[in-house]
A tleap script that builds the chain and sets N, CA, C and O, in Angstrom:
source leaprc.protein.ff14SB
mol = sequence {
  NMET ALA LEU TYR ASP GLN ILE GLN GLU LEU
  ARG ALA GLU LEU SER ALA CYS CYS SER LYS
  LYS GLU ILE ARG GLN ILE ARG ARG GLU LEU
  ALA ALA ALA VAL ALA GLU MET ALA ARG VAL
  THR MET ALA LEU ASP THR GLU MET THR VAL
  CPHE
}
set mol.1.N position { 0.852 -1.172 0.000 }
set mol.1.CA position { 0.000 0.000 0.000 }
set mol.1.C position { 0.900 1.237 0.000 }
set mol.1.O position { 1.889 1.300 0.730 }
set mol.2.N position { 0.548 2.192 -0.810 }
set mol.2.CA position { 1.309 3.437 -0.868 }
set mol.2.C position { 1.121 4.220 0.431 }
set mol.2.O position { 0.085 4.125 1.090 }
set mol.3.N position { 2.120 4.973 0.772 }
set mol.3.CA position { 2.102 5.745 2.013 }
set mol.3.C position { 0.922 6.718 2.043 }
set mol.3.O position { 0.259 6.862 3.070 }
set mol.4.N position { 0.663 7.375 0.929 }
set mol.4.CA position { -0.468 8.299 0.852 }
set mol.4.C position { -1.775 7.568 1.149 }
set mol.4.O position { -2.614 8.061 1.903 }
set mol.5.N position { -1.939 6.394 0.553 }
set mol.5.CA position { -3.158 5.608 0.767 }
set mol.5.C position { -3.284 5.170 2.226 }
set mol.5.O position { -4.380 5.154 2.786 }
set mol.6.N position { -2.159 4.817 2.827 }
set mol.6.CA position { -2.169 4.420 4.240 }
set mol.6.C position { -2.631 5.576 5.115 }
set mol.6.O position { -3.421 5.382 6.039 }
set mol.7.N position { -2.143 6.772 4.828 }
set mol.7.CA position { -2.539 7.954 5.592 }
set mol.7.C position { -4.034 8.211 5.437 }
set mol.7.O position { -4.719 8.500 6.417 }
set mol.8.N position { -4.539 8.106 4.218 }
set mol.8.CA position { -5.972 8.319 3.987 }
set mol.8.C position { -6.810 7.276 4.716 }
set mol.8.O position { -7.859 7.596 5.276 }
set mol.9.N position { -6.349 6.036 4.708 }
set mol.9.CA position { -7.078 4.972 5.399 }
set mol.9.C position { -7.092 5.205 6.910 }
set mol.9.O position { -8.118 5.009 7.561 }
set mol.10.N position { -5.968 5.618 7.459 }
set mol.10.CA position { -5.902 5.897 8.895 }
set mol.10.C position { -6.813 7.065 9.267 }
set mol.10.O position { -7.465 7.032 10.311 }
set mol.11.N position { -6.863 8.084 8.434 }
set mol.11.CA position { -7.759 9.216 8.683 }
set mol.11.C position { -9.218 8.770 8.684 }
set mol.11.O position { -10.013 9.210 9.515 }
set mol.12.N position { -9.558 7.897 7.750 }
set mol.12.CA position { -10.931 7.386 7.693 }
set mol.12.C position { -11.245 6.551 8.931 }
set mol.12.O position { -12.324 6.671 9.511 }
set mol.13.N position { -10.306 5.713 9.328 }
set mol.13.CA position { -10.497 4.899 10.536 }
set mol.13.C position { -10.672 5.787 11.759 }
set mol.13.O position { -11.507 5.514 12.621 }
set mol.14.N position { -9.882 6.846 11.830 }
set mol.14.CA position { -9.945 7.752 12.980 }
set mol.14.C position { -11.308 8.419 13.071 }
set mol.14.O position { -11.856 8.581 14.161 }
set mol.15.N position { -11.843 8.797 11.945 }
set mol.15.CA position { -13.149 9.473 11.971 }
set mol.15.C position { -14.292 8.521 12.313 }
set mol.15.O position { -15.372 8.960 12.706 }
set mol.16.N position { -14.054 7.220 12.163 }
set mol.16.CA position { -15.122 6.249 12.396 }
set mol.16.C position { -15.001 5.505 13.728 }
set mol.16.O position { -15.919 4.775 14.103 }
set mol.17.N position { -13.892 5.673 14.447 }
set mol.17.CA position { -13.728 4.872 15.664 }
set mol.17.C position { -14.331 5.569 16.886 }
set mol.17.O position { -14.530 6.783 16.906 }
set mol.18.N position { -14.606 4.769 17.876 }
set mol.18.CA position { -15.296 5.267 19.069 }
set mol.18.C position { -14.446 5.161 20.330 }
set mol.18.O position { -14.514 6.031 21.198 }
set mol.19.N position { -13.673 4.134 20.432 }
set mol.19.CA position { -12.909 3.849 21.635 }
set mol.19.C position { -11.718 4.806 21.792 }
set mol.19.O position { -10.996 5.070 20.830 }
set mol.20.N position { -11.520 5.320 23.006 }
set mol.20.CA position { -10.397 6.217 23.270 }
set mol.20.C position { -9.062 5.512 23.037 }
set mol.20.O position { -8.108 6.108 22.537 }
set mol.21.N position { -9.014 4.246 23.406 }
set mol.21.CA position { -7.792 3.463 23.210 }
set mol.21.C position { -7.479 3.337 21.717 }
set mol.21.O position { -6.332 3.494 21.298 }
set mol.22.N position { -8.501 3.054 20.932 }
set mol.22.CA position { -8.332 2.913 19.494 }
set mol.22.C position { -7.942 4.250 18.857 }
set mol.22.O position { -7.112 4.292 17.949 }
set mol.23.N position { -8.541 5.329 19.333 }
set mol.23.CA position { -8.208 6.657 18.821 }
set mol.23.C position { -6.737 6.967 19.066 }
set mol.23.O position { -6.052 7.472 18.176 }
set mol.24.N position { -6.243 6.669 20.271 }
set mol.24.CA position { -4.825 6.912 20.582 }
set mol.24.C position { -3.912 6.097 19.679 }
set mol.24.O position { -2.901 6.599 19.188 }
set mol.25.N position { -4.272 4.845 19.465 }
set mol.25.CA position { -3.449 3.972 18.623 }
set mol.25.C position { -3.407 4.486 17.177 }
set mol.25.O position { -2.339 4.561 16.568 }
set mol.26.N position { -4.557 4.830 16.647 }
set mol.26.CA position { -4.622 5.311 15.263 }
set mol.26.C position { -3.882 6.634 15.130 }
set mol.26.O position { -3.198 6.860 14.132 }
set mol.27.N position { -4.009 7.506 16.117 }
set mol.27.CA position { -3.282 8.785 16.066 }
set mol.27.C position { -1.775 8.566 16.049 }
set mol.27.O position { -1.052 9.269 15.343 }
set mol.28.N position { -1.294 7.590 16.829 }
set mol.28.CA position { 0.145 7.278 16.816 }
set mol.28.C position { 0.576 6.775 15.439 }
set mol.28.O position { 1.598 7.201 14.901 }
set mol.29.N position { -0.215 5.865 14.883 }
set mol.29.CA position { 0.103 5.324 13.559 }
set mol.29.C position { 0.054 6.423 12.491 }
set mol.29.O position { 0.898 6.470 11.596 }
set mol.30.N position { -0.933 7.292 12.599 }
set mol.30.CA position { -1.082 8.385 11.642 }
set mol.30.C position { 0.091 9.358 11.744 }
set mol.30.O position { 0.630 9.794 10.727 }
set mol.31.N position { 0.479 9.693 12.953 }
set mol.31.CA position { 1.618 10.598 13.144 }
set mol.31.C position { 2.890 10.001 12.555 }
set mol.31.O position { 3.680 10.710 11.933 }
set mol.32.N position { 3.088 8.713 12.746 }
set mol.32.CA position { 4.273 8.047 12.196 }
set mol.32.C position { 4.240 8.055 10.673 }
set mol.32.O position { 5.261 8.301 10.031 }
set mol.33.N position { 3.085 7.789 10.098 }
set mol.33.CA position { 2.957 7.773 8.636 }
set mol.33.C position { 3.169 9.167 8.044 }
set mol.33.O position { 3.822 9.312 7.011 }
set mol.34.N position { 2.620 10.183 8.696 }
set mol.34.CA position { 2.792 11.558 8.219 }
set mol.34.C position { 4.263 11.968 8.332 }
set mol.34.O position { 4.782 12.638 7.439 }
set mol.35.N position { 4.931 11.581 9.401 }
set mol.35.CA position { 6.350 11.880 9.561 }
set mol.35.C position { 7.175 11.188 8.474 }
set mol.35.O position { 8.115 11.772 7.933 }
set mol.36.N position { 6.821 9.961 8.164 }
set mol.36.CA position { 7.520 9.236 7.096 }
set mol.36.C position { 7.285 9.907 5.753 }
set mol.36.O position { 8.210 10.013 4.947 }
set mol.37.N position { 6.067 10.361 5.500 }
set mol.37.CA position { 5.763 11.068 4.253 }
set mol.37.C position { 6.583 12.356 4.160 }
set mol.37.O position { 7.086 12.694 3.088 }
set mol.38.N position { 6.718 13.068 5.263 }
set mol.38.CA position { 7.523 14.291 5.278 }
set mol.38.C position { 8.987 13.973 5.001 }
set mol.38.O position { 9.658 14.698 4.266 }
set mol.39.N position { 9.484 12.877 5.596 }
set mol.39.CA position { 10.872 12.488 5.376 }
set mol.39.C position { 11.117 12.129 3.916 }
set mol.39.O position { 12.122 12.538 3.335 }
set mol.40.N position { 10.210 11.374 3.328 }
set mol.40.CA position { 10.343 10.979 1.924 }
set mol.40.C position { 10.262 12.202 1.012 }
set mol.40.O position { 11.034 12.329 0.062 }
set mol.41.N position { 9.331 13.090 1.306 }
set mol.41.CA position { 9.177 14.305 0.506 }
set mol.41.C position { 10.424 15.173 0.581 }
set mol.41.O position { 10.875 15.710 -0.431 }
set mol.42.N position { 10.982 15.310 1.781 }
set mol.42.CA position { 12.191 16.109 1.948 }
set mol.42.C position { 13.357 15.494 1.176 }
set mol.42.O position { 14.133 16.209 0.542 }
set mol.43.N position { 13.477 14.189 1.228 }
set mol.43.CA position { 14.551 13.511 0.499 }
set mol.43.C position { 14.387 13.719 -1.003 }
set mol.43.O position { 15.367 13.949 -1.712 }
set mol.44.N position { 13.158 13.639 -1.484 }
set mol.44.CA position { 12.903 13.855 -2.905 }
set mol.44.C position { 13.206 15.295 -3.300 }
set mol.44.O position { 13.804 15.539 -4.348 }
set mol.45.N position { 12.797 16.247 -2.467 }
set mol.45.CA position { 13.092 17.657 -2.741 }
set mol.45.C position { 14.590 17.891 -2.807 }
set mol.45.O position { 15.067 18.642 -3.658 }
set mol.46.N position { 15.336 17.249 -1.909 }
set mol.46.CA position { 16.790 17.389 -1.901 }
set mol.46.C position { 17.375 16.822 -3.188 }
set mol.46.O position { 18.268 17.426 -3.781 }
set mol.47.N position { 16.887 15.683 -3.617 }
set mol.47.CA position { 17.351 15.068 -4.862 }
set mol.47.C position { 17.072 15.974 -6.054 }
set mol.47.O position { 17.902 16.095 -6.955 }
set mol.48.N position { 15.911 16.605 -6.058 }
set mol.48.CA position { 15.514 17.442 -7.186 }
set mol.48.C position { 16.362 18.713 -7.287 }
set mol.48.O position { 16.580 19.219 -8.388 }
set mol.49.N position { 16.839 19.228 -6.164 }
set mol.49.CA position { 17.631 20.449 -6.198 }
set mol.49.C position { 19.062 20.166 -6.665 }
set mol.49.O position { 19.778 21.086 -7.061 }
set mol.50.N position { 19.472 18.923 -6.622 }
set mol.50.CA position { 20.823 18.560 -7.066 }
set mol.50.C position { 20.924 18.677 -8.575 }
set mol.50.O position { 21.976 19.036 -9.103 }
set mol.51.N position { 19.832 18.374 -9.275 }
set mol.51.CA position { 19.883 18.400 -10.747 }
set mol.51.C position { 19.560 19.746 -11.223 }
set mol.51.O position { 19.546 19.987 -12.431 }
savepdb mol mol.pdb
quit
């Protein structure tokens, strides 16, 4: 699954869940996925400025 799709799926799960425990877990997973997306984007931006 692409990282973007994973983030969208986690957002959908977050909006549909009820349990506080589940909300905390999904928020942690979402934060990690968003951080990874930022890292990948930054690496790509760095690569693009080299050329």
